[in-house]
PDB file of C-alpha atoms in Angstrom:
ATOM      1  CA  UNK A 330      -2.417  21.200  -8.982  1.00 53.00           C
ATOM      2  CA  UNK A 331      -0.545  18.938  -6.566  1.00 74.00           C
ATOM      3  CA  UNK A 332       1.695  16.266  -8.130  1.00 93.00           C
ATOM      4  CA  UNK A 333      -0.072  13.327  -6.490  1.00 98.00           C
ATOM      5  CA  UNK A 334      -0.808  11.027  -9.459  1.00 98.00           C
ATOM      6  CA  UNK A 335       2.229   9.129 -10.730  1.00 98.00           C
ATOM      7  CA  UNK A 336       2.053   7.191 -13.986  1.00 98.00           C
ATOM      8  CA  UNK A 337       4.296   4.165 -14.609  1.00 98.00           C
ATOM      9  CA  UNK A 338       7.413   4.856 -16.647  1.00 96.00           C
ATOM     10  CA  UNK A 339       6.917   2.236 -19.320  1.00 94.00           C
ATOM     11  CA  UNK A 340       5.584  -1.303 -19.059  1.00 94.00           C
ATOM     12  CA  UNK A 341       8.801  -3.131 -18.117  1.00 97.00           C
ATOM     13  CA  UNK A 342      11.742  -2.593 -15.811  1.00 97.00           C
ATOM     14  CA  UNK A 343      11.833  -0.038 -13.003  1.00 98.00           C
ATOM     15  CA  UNK A 344       8.439   1.548 -13.675  1.00 98.00           C
ATOM     16  CA  UNK A 345       8.007   3.481 -10.392  1.00 98.00           C
ATOM     17  CA  UNK A 346      10.772   5.121  -8.341  1.00 98.00           C
ATOM     18  CA  UNK A 347       9.276   7.306  -5.617  1.00 98.00           C
ATOM     19  CA  UNK A 348      11.684   8.566  -2.972  1.00 98.00           C
ATOM     20  CA  UNK A 349      10.872  10.795   0.019  1.00 98.00           C
ATOM     21  CA  UNK A 350      12.782  13.601  -1.721  1.00 97.00           C
ATOM     22  CA  UNK A 351      10.736  13.153  -4.899  1.00 96.00           C
ATOM     23  CA  UNK A 352       7.461  13.019  -2.954  1.00 97.00           C
ATOM     24  CA  UNK A 353       8.337  16.036  -0.797  1.00 97.00           C
ATOM     25  CA  UNK A 354       7.982  14.236   2.508  1.00 98.00           C
ATOM     26  CA  UNK A 355      10.162  12.407   5.030  1.00 98.00           C
ATOM     27  CA  UNK A 356       9.372   8.712   5.338  1.00 98.00           C
ATOM     28  CA  UNK A 357       7.737   6.592   2.599  1.00 98.00           C
ATOM     29  CA  UNK A 358       9.491   5.284  -0.506  1.00 98.00           C
ATOM     30  CA  UNK A 359       7.941   3.082  -3.183  1.00 98.00           C
ATOM     31  CA  UNK A 360       9.486   1.304  -6.155  1.00 98.00           C
ATOM     32  CA  UNK A 361       7.957  -1.120  -8.621  1.00 98.00           C
ATOM     33  CA  UNK A 362       9.805  -3.512 -10.923  1.00 98.00           C
ATOM     34  CA  UNK A 363       8.174  -5.366 -13.818  1.00 98.00           C
ATOM     35  CA  UNK A 364      10.644  -8.190 -14.479  1.00 98.00           C
ATOM     36  CA  UNK A 365      10.834 -10.752 -17.242  1.00 98.00           C
ATOM     37  CA  UNK A 366      11.868 -14.301 -16.381  1.00 98.00           C
ATOM     38  CA  UNK A 367      15.611 -14.360 -15.682  1.00 98.00           C
ATOM     39  CA  UNK A 368      15.998 -10.662 -14.881  1.00 98.00           C
ATOM     40  CA  UNK A 369      17.592  -9.650 -11.564  1.00 98.00           C
ATOM     41  CA  UNK A 370      17.338  -6.584  -9.343  1.00 98.00           C
ATOM     42  CA  UNK A 371      19.993  -5.914  -6.691  1.00 98.00           C
ATOM     43  CA  UNK A 372      19.872  -3.117  -4.120  1.00 98.00           C
ATOM     44  CA  UNK A 373      21.317  -1.955  -0.804  1.00 98.00           C
ATOM     45  CA  UNK A 374      18.967  -0.698   1.876  1.00 98.00           C
ATOM     46  CA  UNK A 375      21.216   1.949   3.440  1.00 98.00           C
ATOM     47  CA  UNK A 376      19.396   3.655   6.320  1.00 98.00           C
ATOM     48  CA  UNK A 377      16.030   2.299   5.182  1.00 98.00           C
ATOM     49  CA  UNK A 378      14.140  -0.911   5.873  1.00 98.00           C
ATOM     50  CA  UNK A 379      12.363  -2.628   2.990  1.00 98.00           C
ATOM     51  CA  UNK A 380       9.418  -4.961   2.495  1.00 98.00           C
ATOM     52  CA  UNK A 381       9.458  -6.762  -0.836  1.00 98.00           C
ATOM     53  CA  UNK A 382       5.980  -7.748  -2.039  1.00 98.00           C
ATOM     54  CA  UNK A 383       5.605 -10.204  -4.907  1.00 98.00           C
ATOM     55  CA  UNK A 384       2.454  -8.680  -6.355  1.00 98.00           C
ATOM     56  CA  UNK A 385       2.454 -11.230  -9.183  1.00 98.00           C
ATOM     57  CA  UNK A 386       4.727 -14.029 -10.323  1.00 98.00           C
ATOM     58  CA  UNK A 387       7.685 -15.811  -8.774  1.00 98.00           C
ATOM     59  CA  UNK A 388      11.236 -14.805  -7.878  1.00 98.00           C
ATOM     60  CA  UNK A 389      14.244 -16.124  -5.999  1.00 98.00           C
ATOM     61  CA  UNK A 390      14.899 -13.787  -3.087  1.00 98.00           C
ATOM     62  CA  UNK A 391      18.101 -13.172  -1.151  1.00 98.00           C
ATOM     63  CA  UNK A 392      18.821 -10.717   1.649  1.00 98.00           C
ATOM     64  CA  UNK A 393      21.875 -10.066   3.805  1.00 95.00           C
ATOM     65  CA  UNK A 394      23.653 -13.109   2.393  1.00 93.00           C
ATOM     66  CA  UNK A 395      20.731 -15.450   3.147  1.00 97.00           C
ATOM     67  CA  UNK A 396      18.939 -17.296   0.349  1.00 98.00           C
ATOM     68  CA  UNK A 397      15.180 -17.394   0.912  1.00 98.00           C
ATOM     69  CA  UNK A 398      14.559 -19.506  -2.182  1.00 97.00           C
ATOM     70  CA  UNK A 399      11.907 -19.185  -4.835  1.00 98.00           C
ATOM     71  CA  UNK A 400       8.878 -17.338  -3.541  1.00 98.00           C
ATOM     72  CA  UNK A 401       5.497 -16.464  -5.010  1.00 97.00           C
ATOM     73  CA  UNK A 402       2.476 -18.428  -6.205  1.00 95.00           C
ATOM     74  CA  UNK A 403      -0.001 -15.686  -7.161  1.00 97.00           C
ATOM     75  CA  UNK A 404       0.316 -15.290 -10.894  1.00 98.00           C
ATOM     76  CA  UNK A 405      -2.474 -12.719 -11.153  1.00 98.00           C
ATOM     77  CA  UNK A 406      -3.023 -10.225  -8.329  1.00 98.00           C
ATOM     78  CA  UNK A 407      -6.797 -10.644  -8.609  1.00 98.00           C
ATOM     79  CA  UNK A 408      -6.526 -14.228  -7.393  1.00 98.00           C
ATOM     80  CA  UNK A 409      -6.672 -12.316  -4.064  1.00 97.00           C
ATOM     81  CA  UNK A 410      -4.575 -14.867  -2.185  1.00 97.00           C
ATOM     82  CA  UNK A 411      -2.080 -13.575   0.414  1.00 98.00           C
ATOM     83  CA  UNK A 412       1.197 -12.462  -1.176  1.00 98.00           C
ATOM     84  CA  UNK A 413       4.722 -13.727  -0.618  1.00 98.00           C
ATOM     85  CA  UNK A 414       6.738 -10.959   1.096  1.00 98.00           C
ATOM     86  CA  UNK A 415      10.224 -10.486   2.528  1.00 98.00           C
ATOM     87  CA  UNK A 416      11.358  -7.999   5.166  1.00 98.00           C
ATOM     88  CA  UNK A 417      14.915  -6.632   4.807  1.00 98.00           C
ATOM     89  CA  UNK A 418      16.395  -4.407   7.555  1.00 98.00           C
ATOM     90  CA  UNK A 419      18.422  -1.254   7.094  1.00 98.00           C
ATOM     91  CA  UNK A 420      22.181  -1.551   6.475  1.00 98.00           C
ATOM     92  CA  UNK A 421      21.632  -4.702   4.436  1.00 98.00           C
ATOM     93  CA  UNK A 422      21.093  -5.687   0.819  1.00 98.00           C
ATOM     94  CA  UNK A 423      18.685  -7.752  -1.235  1.00 98.00           C
ATOM     95  CA  UNK A 424      18.411  -9.473  -4.587  1.00 98.00           C
ATOM     96  CA  UNK A 425      15.428 -10.700  -6.588  1.00 98.00           C
ATOM     97  CA  UNK A 426      15.752 -12.912  -9.665  1.00 98.00           C
ATOM     98  CA  UNK A 427      12.526 -13.489 -11.572  1.00 98.00           C
ATOM     99  CA  UNK A 428      11.811 -17.184 -12.183  1.00 98.00           C
ATOM    100  CA  UNK A 429       8.647 -16.203 -14.071  1.00 98.00           C
ATOM    101  CA  UNK A 430       7.547 -12.811 -15.317  1.00 98.00           C
ATOM    102  CA  UNK A 431       6.826 -10.954 -12.092  1.00 98.00           C
ATOM    103  CA  UNK A 432       5.763  -7.687 -10.514  1.00 98.00           C
ATOM    104  CA  UNK A 433       7.846  -6.773  -7.473  1.00 98.00           C
ATOM    105  CA  UNK A 434       6.928  -3.901  -5.146  1.00 98.00           C
ATOM    106  CA  UNK A 435       9.611  -2.397  -2.909  1.00 98.00           C
ATOM    107  CA  UNK A 436       8.178  -0.587   0.127  1.00 98.00           C
ATOM    108  CA  UNK A 437      10.666   1.409   2.201  1.00 98.00           C
ATOM    109  CA  UNK A 438      10.946   3.682   5.232  1.00 98.00           C
ATOM    110  CA  UNK A 439      13.587   4.584   7.845  1.00 98.00           C
ATOM    111  CA  UNK A 440      14.897   1.546   9.738  1.00 98.00           C
ATOM    112  CA  UNK A 441      16.270   1.167  13.244  1.00 97.00           C
ATOM    113  CA  UNK A 442      17.940  -2.236  12.962  1.00 95.00           C
ATOM    114  CA  UNK A 443      15.664  -4.010  15.421  1.00 95.00           C
ATOM    115  CA  UNK A 444      14.342  -6.714  13.072  1.00 97.00           C
ATOM    116  CA  UNK A 445      16.097  -9.361  11.023  1.00 96.00           C
ATOM    117  CA  UNK A 446      15.442 -10.378   7.430  1.00 97.00           C
ATOM    118  CA  UNK A 447      12.423 -12.668   7.400  1.00 97.00           C
ATOM    119  CA  UNK A 448       9.594 -14.003   5.283  1.00 97.00           C
ATOM    120  CA  UNK A 449       6.311 -12.196   6.031  1.00 96.00           C
ATOM    121  CA  UNK A 450       3.838 -14.012   3.834  1.00 88.00           C
ATOM    122  CA  UNK A 451       1.749 -15.775   2.823  1.00 96.00           C
ATOM    123  CA  UNK A 452       1.997 -17.432   6.262  1.00 93.00           C
ATOM    124  CA  UNK A 453       0.661 -15.040   8.887  1.00 93.00           C
ATOM    125  CA  UNK A 454      -1.554 -13.108   6.451  1.00 96.00           C
ATOM    126  CA  UNK A 455      -5.260 -13.932   6.782  1.00 95.00           C
ATOM    127  CA  UNK A 456      -7.649 -12.331   4.280  1.00 96.00           C
ATOM    128  CA  UNK A 457     -10.436 -10.449   6.071  1.00 97.00           C
ATOM    129  CA  UNK A 458     -13.508  -8.520   5.009  1.00 96.00           C
ATOM    130  CA  UNK A 459     -13.922  -4.908   6.085  1.00 94.00           C
ATOM    131  CA  UNK A 460     -16.991  -2.699   5.804  1.00 92.00           C
ATOM    132  CA  UNK A 461     -20.463  -3.618   4.606  1.00 92.00           C
ATOM    133  CA  UNK A 462     -22.729  -3.083   1.620  1.00 93.00           C
ATOM    134  CA  UNK A 463     -21.143  -0.862  -1.042  1.00 95.00           C
ATOM    135  CA  UNK A 464     -18.266  -0.251   1.369  1.00 94.00           C
ATOM    136  CA  UNK A 465     -17.226  -3.922   1.572  1.00 96.00           C
ATOM    137  CA  UNK A 466     -13.650  -4.827   0.609  1.00 97.00           C
ATOM    138  CA  UNK A 467     -11.102  -7.604   1.255  1.00 98.00           C
ATOM    139  CA  UNK A 468      -7.912  -6.887   3.211  1.00 98.00           C
ATOM    140  CA  UNK A 469      -4.556  -8.699   3.229  1.00 98.00           C
ATOM    141  CA  UNK A 470      -2.677  -7.167   6.174  1.00 97.00           C
ATOM    142  CA  UNK A 471       0.984  -7.731   5.336  1.00 98.00           C
ATOM    143  CA  UNK A 472       2.633  -5.661   8.067  1.00 97.00           C
ATOM    144  CA  UNK A 473       0.204  -3.624  10.127  1.00 96.00           C
ATOM    145  CA  UNK A 474       0.901  -2.801  13.763  1.00 95.00           C
ATOM    146  CA  UNK A 475      -0.516  -6.097  15.074  1.00 93.00           C
ATOM    147  CA  UNK A 476       2.557  -7.762  13.496  1.00 96.00           C
ATOM    148  CA  UNK A 477       5.795  -6.636  15.145  1.00 96.00           C
ATOM    149  CA  UNK A 478       7.866  -7.147  12.010  1.00 97.00           C
ATOM    150  CA  UNK A 479       9.131  -3.670  11.075  1.00 98.00           C
ATOM    151  CA  UNK A 480      10.454  -0.443  12.606  1.00 98.00           C
ATOM    152  CA  UNK A 481       8.456   2.073  10.548  1.00 98.00           C
ATOM    153  CA  UNK A 482       6.592   0.376   7.715  1.00 98.00           C
ATOM    154  CA  UNK A 483       2.875  -0.385   7.658  1.00 98.00           C
ATOM    155  CA  UNK A 484       1.862  -2.320   4.523  1.00 98.00           C
ATOM    156  CA  UNK A 485      -1.460  -3.788   3.422  1.00 98.00           C
ATOM    157  CA  UNK A 486      -3.368  -4.902   0.319  1.00 98.00           C
ATOM    158  CA  UNK A 487      -7.004  -4.016  -0.414  1.00 98.00           C
ATOM    159  CA  UNK A 488      -9.359  -5.551  -2.993  1.00 98.00           C
ATOM    160  CA  UNK A 489     -12.443  -3.441  -3.721  1.00 98.00           C
ATOM    161  CA  UNK A 490     -15.272  -5.027  -5.749  1.00 98.00           C
ATOM    162  CA  UNK A 491     -16.622  -3.126  -8.734  1.00 98.00           C
ATOM    163  CA  UNK A 492     -19.093  -0.441  -7.717  1.00 98.00           C
ATOM    164  CA  UNK A 493     -17.791  -0.304  -4.125  1.00 98.00           C
ATOM    165  CA  UNK A 494     -15.824   2.253  -2.129  1.00 97.00           C
ATOM    166  CA  UNK A 495     -12.858   1.849   0.189  1.00 96.00           C
ATOM    167  CA  UNK A 496     -10.612   3.968   2.367  1.00 95.00           C
ATOM    168  CA  UNK A 497     -14.084   5.131   3.289  1.00 93.00           C
ATOM    169  CA  UNK A 498     -15.701   6.726   5.227  1.00 92.00           C
ATOM    170  CA  UNK A 499     -13.096   9.354   4.385  1.00 95.00           C
ATOM    171  CA  UNK A 500     -10.355   9.569   7.010  1.00 97.00           C
ATOM    172  CA  UNK A 501      -7.024  11.260   7.592  1.00 98.00           C
ATOM    173  CA  UNK A 502      -3.828  10.530   9.551  1.00 98.00           C
ATOM    174  CA  UNK A 503      -1.782  13.692   9.080  1.00 98.00           C
ATOM    175  CA  UNK A 504      -1.109  14.934  12.631  1.00 98.00           C
ATOM    176  CA  UNK A 505       1.437  13.651  15.145  1.00 97.00           C
ATOM    177  CA  UNK A 506      -1.060  13.581  18.034  1.00 97.00           C
ATOM    178  CA  UNK A 507      -1.008  10.025  19.434  1.00 98.00           C
ATOM    179  CA  UNK A 508      -3.241   8.436  20.655  1.00 97.00           C
ATOM    180  CA  UNK A 509      -5.812  10.581  18.818  1.00 97.00           C
ATOM    181  CA  UNK A 510      -4.031  10.467  15.480  1.00 98.00           C
ATOM    182  CA  UNK A 511      -0.669   9.505  13.998  1.00 98.00           C
ATOM    183  CA  UNK A 512       1.182  11.225  11.173  1.00 98.00           C
ATOM    184  CA  UNK A 513       1.499   8.717   8.354  1.00 98.00           C
ATOM    185  CA  UNK A 514       2.458   9.390   4.754  1.00 98.00           C
ATOM    186  CA  UNK A 515       0.882   6.947   2.331  1.00 98.00           C
ATOM    187  CA  UNK A 516       1.145   5.624  -1.212  1.00 98.00           C
ATOM    188  CA  UNK A 517      -1.475   3.699  -3.190  1.00 98.00           C
ATOM    189  CA  UNK A 518      -0.358   1.370  -5.989  1.00 98.00           C
ATOM    190  CA  UNK A 519      -3.489   0.713  -8.052  1.00 98.00           C
ATOM    191  CA  UNK A 520      -4.491  -2.172 -10.295  1.00 98.00           C
ATOM    192  CA  UNK A 521      -7.780  -2.620 -12.184  1.00 98.00           C
ATOM    193  CA  UNK A 522      -9.522  -5.747 -13.455  1.00 98.00           C
ATOM    194  CA  UNK A 523     -10.092  -5.795 -16.419  1.00 98.00           C
ATOM    195  CA  UNK A 524      -6.953  -3.724 -16.889  1.00 98.00           C
ATOM    196  CA  UNK A 525      -8.469  -1.140 -19.239  1.00 98.00           C
ATOM    197  CA  UNK A 526     -10.691   0.123 -16.429  1.00 97.00           C
ATOM    198  CA  UNK A 527     -10.319   3.035 -14.069  1.00 98.00           C
ATOM    199  CA  UNK A 528     -11.160   4.029 -10.542  1.00 98.00           C
ATOM    200  CA  UNK A 529     -11.490   7.317  -8.705  1.00 98.00           C
ATOM    201  CA  UNK A 530      -9.483   8.654  -5.769  1.00 98.00           C
ATOM    202  CA  UNK A 531      -9.983  11.967  -4.007  1.00 98.00           C
ATOM    203  CA  UNK A 532      -7.336  13.493  -1.723  1.00 98.00           C
ATOM    204  CA  UNK A 533      -8.597  16.511   0.207  1.00 98.00           C
ATOM    205  CA  UNK A 534      -8.310  18.487   3.421  1.00 98.00           C
ATOM    206  CA  UNK A 535     -11.278  19.771   5.377  1.00 96.00           C
ATOM    207  CA  UNK A 536     -10.244  23.400   4.836  1.00 96.00           C
ATOM    208  CA  UNK A 537     -10.051  22.932   1.052  1.00 95.00           C
ATOM    209  CA  UNK A 538      -6.326  23.755   0.887  1.00 96.00           C
ATOM    210  CA  UNK A 539      -5.847  20.442  -0.938  1.00 97.00           C
ATOM    211  CA  UNK A 540      -8.604  18.933  -3.071  1.00 97.00           C
ATOM    212  CA  UNK A 541      -7.634  16.648  -5.953  1.00 97.00           C
ATOM    213  CA  UNK A 542      -9.877  14.128  -7.692  1.00 98.00           C
ATOM    214  CA  UNK A 543      -7.990  11.660  -9.896  1.00 98.00           C
ATOM    215  CA  UNK A 544      -8.986   8.988 -12.378  1.00 98.00           C
ATOM    216  CA  UNK A 545      -6.591   6.161 -11.533  1.00 98.00           C
ATOM    217  CA  UNK A 546      -5.696   3.526 -14.100  1.00 98.00           C
ATOM    218  CA  UNK A 547      -3.989   0.153 -13.927  1.00 98.00           C
ATOM    219  CA  UNK A 548      -0.450   0.632 -12.596  1.00 98.00           C
ATOM    220  CA  UNK A 549      -0.828   4.195 -11.281  1.00 98.00           C
ATOM    221  CA  UNK A 550       0.452   5.352  -7.886  1.00 98.00           C
ATOM    222  CA  UNK A 551      -1.251   8.041  -5.798  1.00 98.00           C
ATOM    223  CA  UNK A 552       0.587   9.974  -3.079  1.00 98.00           C
ATOM    224  CA  UNK A 553      -1.270  10.984   0.086  1.00 98.00           C
ATOM    225  CA  UNK A 554       0.787  13.597   1.963  1.00 98.00           C
ATOM    226  CA  UNK A 555      -2.173  14.751   4.071  1.00 98.00           C
ATOM    227  CA  UNK A 556      -5.937  14.821   4.176  1.00 98.00           C
ATOM    228  CA  UNK A 557      -8.701  12.349   3.452  1.00 98.00           C
ATOM    229  CA  UNK A 558      -8.268   9.867   0.590  1.00 98.00           C
ATOM    230  CA  UNK A 559     -11.309   7.715  -0.368  1.00 98.00           C
ATOM    231  CA  UNK A 560     -11.335   5.442  -3.452  1.00 97.00           C
ATOM    232  CA  UNK A 561     -14.149   4.276  -5.693  1.00 98.00           C
ATOM    233  CA  UNK A 562     -14.153   1.269  -8.061  1.00 98.00           C
ATOM    234  CA  UNK A 563     -16.399   2.035 -11.033  1.00 97.00           C
ATOM    235  CA  UNK A 564     -19.023  -0.490 -12.098  1.00 98.00           C
ATOM    236  CA  UNK A 565     -17.531  -3.375 -14.073  1.00 98.00           C
ATOM    237  CA  UNK A 566     -13.968  -3.016 -12.772  1.00 98.00           C
ATOM    238  CA  UNK A 567     -12.544  -4.458  -9.547  1.00 98.00           C
ATOM    239  CA  UNK A 568      -9.832  -2.393  -7.873  1.00 98.00           C
ATOM    240  CA  UNK A 569      -6.697  -3.498  -6.029  1.00 98.00           C
ATOM    241  CA  UNK A 570      -4.265  -1.296  -4.192  1.00 98.00           C
ATOM    242  CA  UNK A 571      -1.120  -1.838  -2.176  1.00 98.00           C
ATOM    243  CA  UNK A 572      -0.824   0.670   0.677  1.00 98.00           C
ATOM    244  CA  UNK A 573       2.493   1.751   2.156  1.00 98.00           C
ATOM    245  CA  UNK A 574       2.434   3.982   5.247  1.00 98.00           C
ATOM    246  CA  UNK A 575       5.129   5.309   7.549  1.00 98.00           C
ATOM    247  CA  UNK A 576       5.733   8.152   9.990  1.00 98.00           C
ATOM    248  CA  UNK A 577       7.359   8.927  13.345  1.00 98.00           C
ATOM    249  CA  UNK A 578       5.332   6.243  15.160  1.00 98.00           C
ATOM    250  CA  UNK A 579       4.427   2.812  13.747  1.00 98.00           C
ATOM    251  CA  UNK A 580       0.770   3.016  14.707  1.00 98.00           C
ATOM    252  CA  UNK A 581      -2.319   3.653  12.575  1.00 97.00           C
ATOM    253  CA  UNK A 582      -4.605   6.150  14.281  1.00 98.00           C
ATOM    254  CA  UNK A 583      -6.943   8.235  12.150  1.00 97.00           C
ATOM    255  CA  UNK A 584      -9.933  10.527  12.310  1.00 96.00           C
ATOM    256  CA  UNK A 585     -12.907  10.459   9.969  1.00 96.00           C
ATOM    257  CA  UNK A 586     -14.121  13.461   8.050  1.00 96.00           C
ATOM    258  CA  UNK A 587     -16.723  14.815  10.505  1.00 95.00           C
ATOM    259  CA  UNK A 588     -19.150  15.425   7.624  1.00 94.00           C
ATOM    260  CA  UNK A 589     -19.243  11.685   6.920  1.00 93.00           C
ATOM    261  CA  UNK A 590     -18.517  10.176  10.325  1.00 90.00           C
ATOM    262  CA  UNK A 591     -22.230   9.367  10.750  1.00 92.00           C
ATOM    263  CA  UNK A 592     -21.778   6.597   8.161  1.00 89.00           C
ATOM    264  CA  UNK A 593     -19.059   4.941  10.242  1.00 85.00           C
ATOM    265  CA  UNK A 594     -21.075   5.338  13.423  1.00 87.00           C
ATOM    266  CA  UNK A 595     -24.138   3.785  11.773  1.00 89.00           C
ATOM    267  CA  UNK A 596     -22.255   0.859  10.237  1.00 84.00           C
ATOM    268  CA  UNK A 597     -20.360  -0.010  13.428  1.00 81.00           C
ATOM    269  CA  UNK A 598     -23.307   0.323  15.799  1.00 76.00           C
ATOM    270  CA  UNK A 599     -24.212  -2.928  17.621  1.00 74.00           C
TER     271      UNK A 599
END
C-alpha cells in the first residue's frame, strides 16, 4: 500500500511536516501549525518559496524584516470567506505569532527569487462556483496561474457540499508534456464539518499500478504523486480541502480519465 494518507501528529503544535524527501518527490512541501494564542513560529525559507495560509484564526505575520500586521478574520474555515495569505520568497524568513488560537498552513516549493514578500488575500481572491449538480463546489483561488505571485506554487481552497464530488471528473497532471499536460505534485489538506465526519478520496492510475481508496477525516493530508484523485463528501458532512501543487512549470494542465471524460464533455457543452 502506498503511504499517501497522512494523519495529524497530535491536536496542537506542528501537526503536519511533509517535505519532498518524506513524500518521495521533488517539489511540494506542506506544514500545518495549530497554535494557541500567544504562540510563535519562526522559520527560514532557504531555497524554497512559501505561501502562508491562515486557515482559521488570527496571527501577526512578519517576513524578511517587514511587519505585515495582524491578519486573519475567518475564525472557522467553513465560513468559506477568502483567507488571509502571505507570500514569502526563497532566501528569506518569516514569523507568525497567534493573536487568537489559529491554524496556519505553510505551502512550499522551489523558489527563484522573482517575487517579493506580499499579502495575497483576502483581497484578490474571489469565491467562484465550479461544476454543476452533485459536482458543484466553491473555489477560493489563492495563487493559481492567473495570479503572477509565485515562482512554482499553485494554491487553492475548495469547499464541497455534503453529498457532492470534487476534483471530478477524475483527472491527472503527472506528465511533463506542456501544453497537453503539466507535471504537478499535489497535497490535499482535508477538513470536515461537522468534524466527526469523513470523506472519500481515490488516487489511481489508468493502468492500475496505483489504486488507493482512503477514508479521510478532519485534519488528514493526502499525497497525490501521480494519477487521478477524485474526492467525495458523504451525506451530512461538508468537505474542505487546501490544495498545494508544484512542478517544473507553474501551469495547471490536466487530462481527464478517458472512461469518465463524457461527463465533463456533457456538463461543459453549450
